[in-house]
Amino acid sequence: GNYGNYGYANSGYSACEEENDRLTESLRHKVTAIKSLSIEIGHEVKTQNKLLAEMDSQFDSTTGFLGRTMEKLKILSRGSQSKLMCYMMLFSLFVFFVIYWIIKLR
């Protein structure tokens, strides 16, 4: 009697152990996949950070260039107000005559 129960308990234990081994192996595969994904994500993050650093330096140089250009424009606008007004008047007259000519052709 006891031997039969002991044999039954052994076969149940063996089935549970096999199930645990199978689940452990499945979990090992999943952990390996997650590990490789996290390593790939780390490499991608490093690459993206490098790209962002390069873009930041390019934006800084562009900002400096635009700042110098604006300073030059300020100097130009301060130096010759009368010339600037003359050019604006000539441009306005030119636009007026072009519009007049377009209307006249219709």
Short mmCIF file of N, CA and C in Angstrom, two decimals:
data_model
loop_
_atom_site.label_atom_id
_atom_site.label_comp_id
_atom_site.label_asym_id
_atom_site.label_seq_id
_atom_site.Cartn_x
_atom_site.Cartn_y
_atom_site.Cartn_z
N GLY A 1 0.79 -1.19 0.00
CA GLY A 1 0.00 0.00 0.00
C GLY A 1 0.83 1.24 0.00
N ASN A 2 1.81 1.26 0.95
CA ASN A 2 2.64 2.47 1.03
C ASN A 2 3.52 2.61 -0.20
N TYR A 3 3.97 1.47 -0.72
CA TYR A 3 4.84 1.52 -1.88
C TYR A 3 4.13 2.11 -3.09
N GLY A 4 2.82 1.75 -3.25
CA GLY A 4 2.04 2.29 -4.36
C GLY A 4 1.87 3.80 -4.23
N ASN A 5 1.59 4.26 -3.05
CA ASN A 5 1.44 5.70 -2.85
C ASN A 5 2.77 6.43 -3.08
N TYR A 6 3.84 5.77 -2.62
CA TYR A 6 5.15 6.37 -2.80
C TYR A 6 5.50 6.46 -4.29
N GLY A 7 5.19 5.43 -5.07
CA GLY A 7 5.42 5.44 -6.51
C GLY A 7 4.58 6.49 -7.20
N TYR A 8 3.33 6.63 -6.76
CA TYR A 8 2.45 7.65 -7.33
C TYR A 8 2.97 9.04 -7.02
N ALA A 9 3.44 9.23 -5.81
CA ALA A 9 3.98 10.53 -5.42
C ALA A 9 5.24 10.85 -6.23
N ASN A 10 6.06 9.84 -6.49
CA ASN A 10 7.26 10.04 -7.29
C ASN A 10 6.92 10.45 -8.72
N SER A 11 5.92 9.79 -9.32
CA SER A 11 5.57 10.14 -10.70
C SER A 11 4.97 11.54 -10.76
N GLY A 12 4.19 11.94 -9.77
CA GLY A 12 3.64 13.30 -9.72
C GLY A 12 4.74 14.33 -9.53
N TYR A 13 5.69 14.00 -8.69
CA TYR A 13 6.82 14.89 -8.47
C TYR A 13 7.65 15.04 -9.74
N SER A 14 7.83 13.93 -10.44
CA SER A 14 8.59 13.95 -11.68
C SER A 14 7.89 14.80 -12.74
N ALA A 15 6.55 14.69 -12.81
CA ALA A 15 5.80 15.50 -13.77
C ALA A 15 5.91 16.98 -13.42
N CYS A 16 5.81 17.30 -12.13
CA CYS A 16 5.95 18.70 -11.70
C CYS A 16 7.36 19.21 -11.98
N GLU A 17 8.35 18.37 -11.76
CA GLU A 17 9.73 18.77 -12.02
C GLU A 17 9.96 19.02 -13.51
N GLU A 18 9.40 18.16 -14.34
CA GLU A 18 9.52 18.36 -15.78
C GLU A 18 8.83 19.65 -16.22
N GLU A 19 7.66 19.92 -15.65
CA GLU A 19 6.93 21.16 -15.96
C GLU A 19 7.75 22.38 -15.50
N ASN A 20 8.33 22.29 -14.31
CA ASN A 20 9.17 23.38 -13.81
C ASN A 20 10.39 23.59 -14.70
N ASP A 21 11.02 22.48 -15.13
CA ASP A 21 12.17 22.59 -16.02
C ASP A 21 11.78 23.26 -17.34
N ARG A 22 10.63 22.88 -17.86
CA ARG A 22 10.15 23.47 -19.12
C ARG A 22 9.88 24.96 -18.93
N LEU A 23 9.21 25.32 -17.85
CA LEU A 23 8.91 26.73 -17.57
C LEU A 23 10.19 27.52 -17.31
N THR A 24 11.15 26.88 -16.61
CA THR A 24 12.43 27.55 -16.35
C THR A 24 13.17 27.82 -17.65
N GLU A 25 13.15 26.84 -18.54
CA GLU A 25 13.81 27.03 -19.84
C GLU A 25 13.12 28.13 -20.65
N SER A 26 11.80 28.16 -20.61
CA SER A 26 11.05 29.21 -21.31
C SER A 26 11.38 30.58 -20.72
N LEU A 27 11.45 30.65 -19.39
CA LEU A 27 11.80 31.90 -18.72
C LEU A 27 13.22 32.32 -19.07
N ARG A 28 14.14 31.37 -19.17
CA ARG A 28 15.52 31.66 -19.54
C ARG A 28 15.59 32.28 -20.94
N HIS A 29 14.81 31.72 -21.87
CA HIS A 29 14.78 32.27 -23.23
C HIS A 29 14.23 33.70 -23.23
N LYS A 30 13.18 33.92 -22.44
CA LYS A 30 12.60 35.27 -22.38
C LYS A 30 13.56 36.26 -21.77
N VAL A 31 14.26 35.85 -20.71
CA VAL A 31 15.24 36.74 -20.08
C VAL A 31 16.38 37.05 -21.05
N THR A 32 16.83 36.07 -21.80
CA THR A 32 17.88 36.28 -22.79
C THR A 32 17.42 37.27 -23.86
N ALA A 33 16.16 37.12 -24.31
CA ALA A 33 15.63 38.04 -25.32
C ALA A 33 15.54 39.46 -24.76
N ILE A 34 15.07 39.59 -23.52
CA ILE A 34 14.97 40.92 -22.90
C ILE A 34 16.35 41.53 -22.72
N LYS A 35 17.33 40.70 -22.35
CA LYS A 35 18.69 41.20 -22.18
C LYS A 35 19.24 41.73 -23.49
N SER A 36 19.06 40.97 -24.56
CA SER A 36 19.58 41.43 -25.85
C SER A 36 18.85 42.70 -26.32
N LEU A 37 17.54 42.78 -26.07
CA LEU A 37 16.80 44.00 -26.42
C LEU A 37 17.30 45.20 -25.63
N SER A 38 17.55 45.00 -24.34
CA SER A 38 18.02 46.12 -23.52
C SER A 38 19.41 46.57 -23.96
N ILE A 39 20.25 45.63 -24.38
CA ILE A 39 21.58 46.01 -24.89
C ILE A 39 21.44 46.80 -26.19
N GLU A 40 20.55 46.36 -27.07
CA GLU A 40 20.32 47.09 -28.32
C GLU A 40 19.76 48.48 -28.06
N ILE A 41 18.85 48.58 -27.08
CA ILE A 41 18.29 49.89 -26.73
C ILE A 41 19.40 50.79 -26.19
N GLY A 42 20.31 50.24 -25.39
CA GLY A 42 21.43 51.02 -24.87
C GLY A 42 22.31 51.56 -25.99
N HIS A 43 22.60 50.71 -26.98
CA HIS A 43 23.40 51.16 -28.12
C HIS A 43 22.67 52.26 -28.90
N GLU A 44 21.37 52.09 -29.09
CA GLU A 44 20.58 53.09 -29.82
C GLU A 44 20.55 54.42 -29.06
N VAL A 45 20.42 54.35 -27.74
CA VAL A 45 20.41 55.57 -26.93
C VAL A 45 21.74 56.30 -27.06
N LYS A 46 22.86 55.56 -27.02
CA LYS A 46 24.17 56.19 -27.17
C LYS A 46 24.30 56.86 -28.53
N THR A 47 23.83 56.18 -29.58
CA THR A 47 23.89 56.74 -30.93
C THR A 47 23.04 58.01 -31.02
N GLN A 48 21.83 57.96 -30.47
CA GLN A 48 20.95 59.13 -30.53
C GLN A 48 21.52 60.29 -29.71
N ASN A 49 22.13 60.00 -28.55
CA ASN A 49 22.74 61.07 -27.76
C ASN A 49 23.88 61.73 -28.51
N LYS A 50 24.67 60.93 -29.22
CA LYS A 50 25.77 61.48 -30.02
C LYS A 50 25.22 62.38 -31.13
N LEU A 51 24.16 61.93 -31.79
CA LEU A 51 23.53 62.72 -32.84
C LEU A 51 22.96 64.03 -32.29
N LEU A 52 22.32 63.97 -31.12
CA LEU A 52 21.78 65.18 -30.50
C LEU A 52 22.88 66.16 -30.11
N ALA A 53 24.01 65.64 -29.63
CA ALA A 53 25.13 66.51 -29.28
C ALA A 53 25.66 67.23 -30.52
N GLU A 54 25.76 66.50 -31.64
CA GLU A 54 26.22 67.12 -32.88
C GLU A 54 25.24 68.19 -33.35
N MET A 55 23.94 67.89 -33.26
CA MET A 55 22.93 68.88 -33.66
C MET A 55 22.99 70.11 -32.76
N ASP A 56 23.23 69.90 -31.47
CA ASP A 56 23.31 71.02 -30.55
C ASP A 56 24.47 71.94 -30.91
N SER A 57 25.62 71.36 -31.24
CA SER A 57 26.76 72.20 -31.61
C SER A 57 26.50 72.93 -32.92
N GLN A 58 25.81 72.28 -33.86
CA GLN A 58 25.48 72.95 -35.12
C GLN A 58 24.49 74.10 -34.89
N PHE A 59 23.51 73.89 -34.00
CA PHE A 59 22.57 74.96 -33.69
C PHE A 59 23.28 76.12 -33.01
N ASP A 60 24.24 75.81 -32.14
CA ASP A 60 24.99 76.88 -31.49
C ASP A 60 25.77 77.71 -32.51
N SER A 61 26.40 77.04 -33.48
CA SER A 61 27.15 77.79 -34.48
C SER A 61 26.22 78.62 -35.36
N THR A 62 25.05 78.07 -35.67
CA THR A 62 24.07 78.81 -36.48
C THR A 62 23.55 80.01 -35.71
N THR A 63 23.32 79.83 -34.41
CA THR A 63 22.84 80.95 -33.58
C THR A 63 23.88 82.07 -33.56
N GLY A 64 25.16 81.69 -33.43
CA GLY A 64 26.22 82.71 -33.46
C GLY A 64 26.27 83.43 -34.78
N PHE A 65 26.12 82.69 -35.88
CA PHE A 65 26.13 83.29 -37.22
C PHE A 65 24.96 84.26 -37.37
N LEU A 66 23.76 83.86 -36.94
CA LEU A 66 22.60 84.75 -37.04
C LEU A 66 22.76 85.98 -36.16
N GLY A 67 23.37 85.79 -34.99
CA GLY A 67 23.60 86.94 -34.11
C GLY A 67 24.52 87.96 -34.74
N ARG A 68 25.60 87.47 -35.37
CA ARG A 68 26.52 88.39 -36.05
C ARG A 68 25.83 89.09 -37.22
N THR A 69 25.00 88.37 -37.95
CA THR A 69 24.28 88.96 -39.08
C THR A 69 23.33 90.05 -38.60
N MET A 70 22.62 89.78 -37.51
CA MET A 70 21.70 90.79 -36.97
C MET A 70 22.46 92.04 -36.51
N GLU A 71 23.62 91.86 -35.90
CA GLU A 71 24.42 93.01 -35.49
C GLU A 71 24.84 93.84 -36.69
N LYS A 72 25.24 93.17 -37.77
CA LYS A 72 25.62 93.90 -38.98
C LYS A 72 24.43 94.65 -39.56
N LEU A 73 23.24 94.03 -39.54
CA LEU A 73 22.05 94.73 -40.04
C LEU A 73 21.71 95.94 -39.19
N LYS A 74 21.90 95.83 -37.88
CA LYS A 74 21.64 96.98 -37.01
C LYS A 74 22.60 98.13 -37.33
N ILE A 75 23.87 97.76 -37.57
CA ILE A 75 24.85 98.79 -37.90
C ILE A 75 24.49 99.45 -39.23
N LEU A 76 24.08 98.65 -40.21
CA LEU A 76 23.69 99.20 -41.51
C LEU A 76 22.47 100.10 -41.38
N SER A 77 21.51 99.70 -40.59
CA SER A 77 20.29 100.51 -40.48
C SER A 77 20.54 101.81 -39.74
N ARG A 78 21.47 101.82 -38.79
CA ARG A 78 21.78 103.05 -38.07
C ARG A 78 22.57 104.03 -38.92
N GLY A 79 23.41 103.51 -39.79
CA GLY A 79 24.34 104.36 -40.53
C GLY A 79 23.71 105.19 -41.62
N SER A 80 22.73 104.68 -42.30
CA SER A 80 22.24 105.44 -43.46
C SER A 80 20.72 105.41 -43.50
N GLN A 81 20.10 106.19 -42.65
CA GLN A 81 18.64 106.26 -42.62
C GLN A 81 18.10 106.91 -43.89
N SER A 82 18.78 107.91 -44.39
CA SER A 82 18.26 108.62 -45.57
C SER A 82 18.35 107.72 -46.81
N LYS A 83 19.44 106.96 -46.94
CA LYS A 83 19.55 106.04 -48.08
C LYS A 83 18.48 104.97 -48.00
N LEU A 84 18.24 104.49 -46.81
CA LEU A 84 17.23 103.44 -46.63
C LEU A 84 15.85 103.96 -47.02
N MET A 85 15.53 105.17 -46.60
CA MET A 85 14.23 105.76 -46.96
C MET A 85 14.13 105.97 -48.47
N CYS A 86 15.21 106.38 -49.09
CA CYS A 86 15.22 106.59 -50.54
C CYS A 86 14.97 105.27 -51.26
N TYR A 87 15.65 104.21 -50.82
CA TYR A 87 15.45 102.89 -51.43
C TYR A 87 14.02 102.39 -51.23
N MET A 88 13.48 102.64 -50.08
CA MET A 88 12.09 102.20 -49.82
C MET A 88 11.11 102.96 -50.70
N MET A 89 11.35 104.24 -50.89
CA MET A 89 10.48 105.03 -51.76
C MET A 89 10.58 104.56 -53.20
N LEU A 90 11.79 104.31 -53.68
CA LEU A 90 11.96 103.82 -55.04
C LEU A 90 11.29 102.45 -55.21
N PHE A 91 11.44 101.59 -54.25
CA PHE A 91 10.80 100.29 -54.32
C PHE A 91 9.28 100.43 -54.34
N SER A 92 8.75 101.32 -53.50
CA SER A 92 7.30 101.54 -53.47
C SER A 92 6.80 102.06 -54.82
N LEU A 93 7.52 102.99 -55.41
CA LEU A 93 7.12 103.50 -56.72
C LEU A 93 7.18 102.41 -57.78
N PHE A 94 8.20 101.59 -57.72
CA PHE A 94 8.32 100.48 -58.66
C PHE A 94 7.12 99.53 -58.52
N VAL A 95 6.79 99.16 -57.30
CA VAL A 95 5.63 98.27 -57.06
C VAL A 95 4.36 98.94 -57.56
N PHE A 96 4.20 100.23 -57.29
CA PHE A 96 3.01 100.95 -57.75
C PHE A 96 2.90 100.90 -59.27
N PHE A 97 3.99 101.17 -59.98
CA PHE A 97 3.95 101.14 -61.45
C PHE A 97 3.70 99.74 -61.99
N VAL A 98 4.23 98.72 -61.35
CA VAL A 98 3.98 97.34 -61.79
C VAL A 98 2.50 97.00 -61.62
N ILE A 99 1.94 97.37 -60.49
CA ILE A 99 0.50 97.10 -60.27
C ILE A 99 -0.33 97.89 -61.26
N TYR A 100 0.02 99.16 -61.50
CA TYR A 100 -0.71 99.99 -62.47
C TYR A 100 -0.64 99.37 -63.86
N TRP A 101 0.54 98.91 -64.24
CA TRP A 101 0.73 98.30 -65.55
C TRP A 101 -0.09 97.02 -65.69
N ILE A 102 -0.14 96.19 -64.61
CA ILE A 102 -0.92 94.94 -64.64
C ILE A 102 -2.41 95.26 -64.79
N ILE A 103 -2.88 96.26 -64.06
CA ILE A 103 -4.30 96.64 -64.14
C ILE A 103 -4.61 97.21 -65.52
N LYS A 104 -3.71 98.00 -66.09
CA LYS A 104 -3.91 98.63 -67.39
C LYS A 104 -4.02 97.58 -68.51
N LEU A 105 -3.27 96.45 -68.39
CA LEU A 105 -3.30 95.41 -69.40
C LEU A 105 -4.61 94.64 -69.42
N ARG A 106 -5.31 94.63 -68.37
CA ARG A 106 -6.57 93.89 -68.34
C ARG A 106 -7.60 94.59 -69.11
#
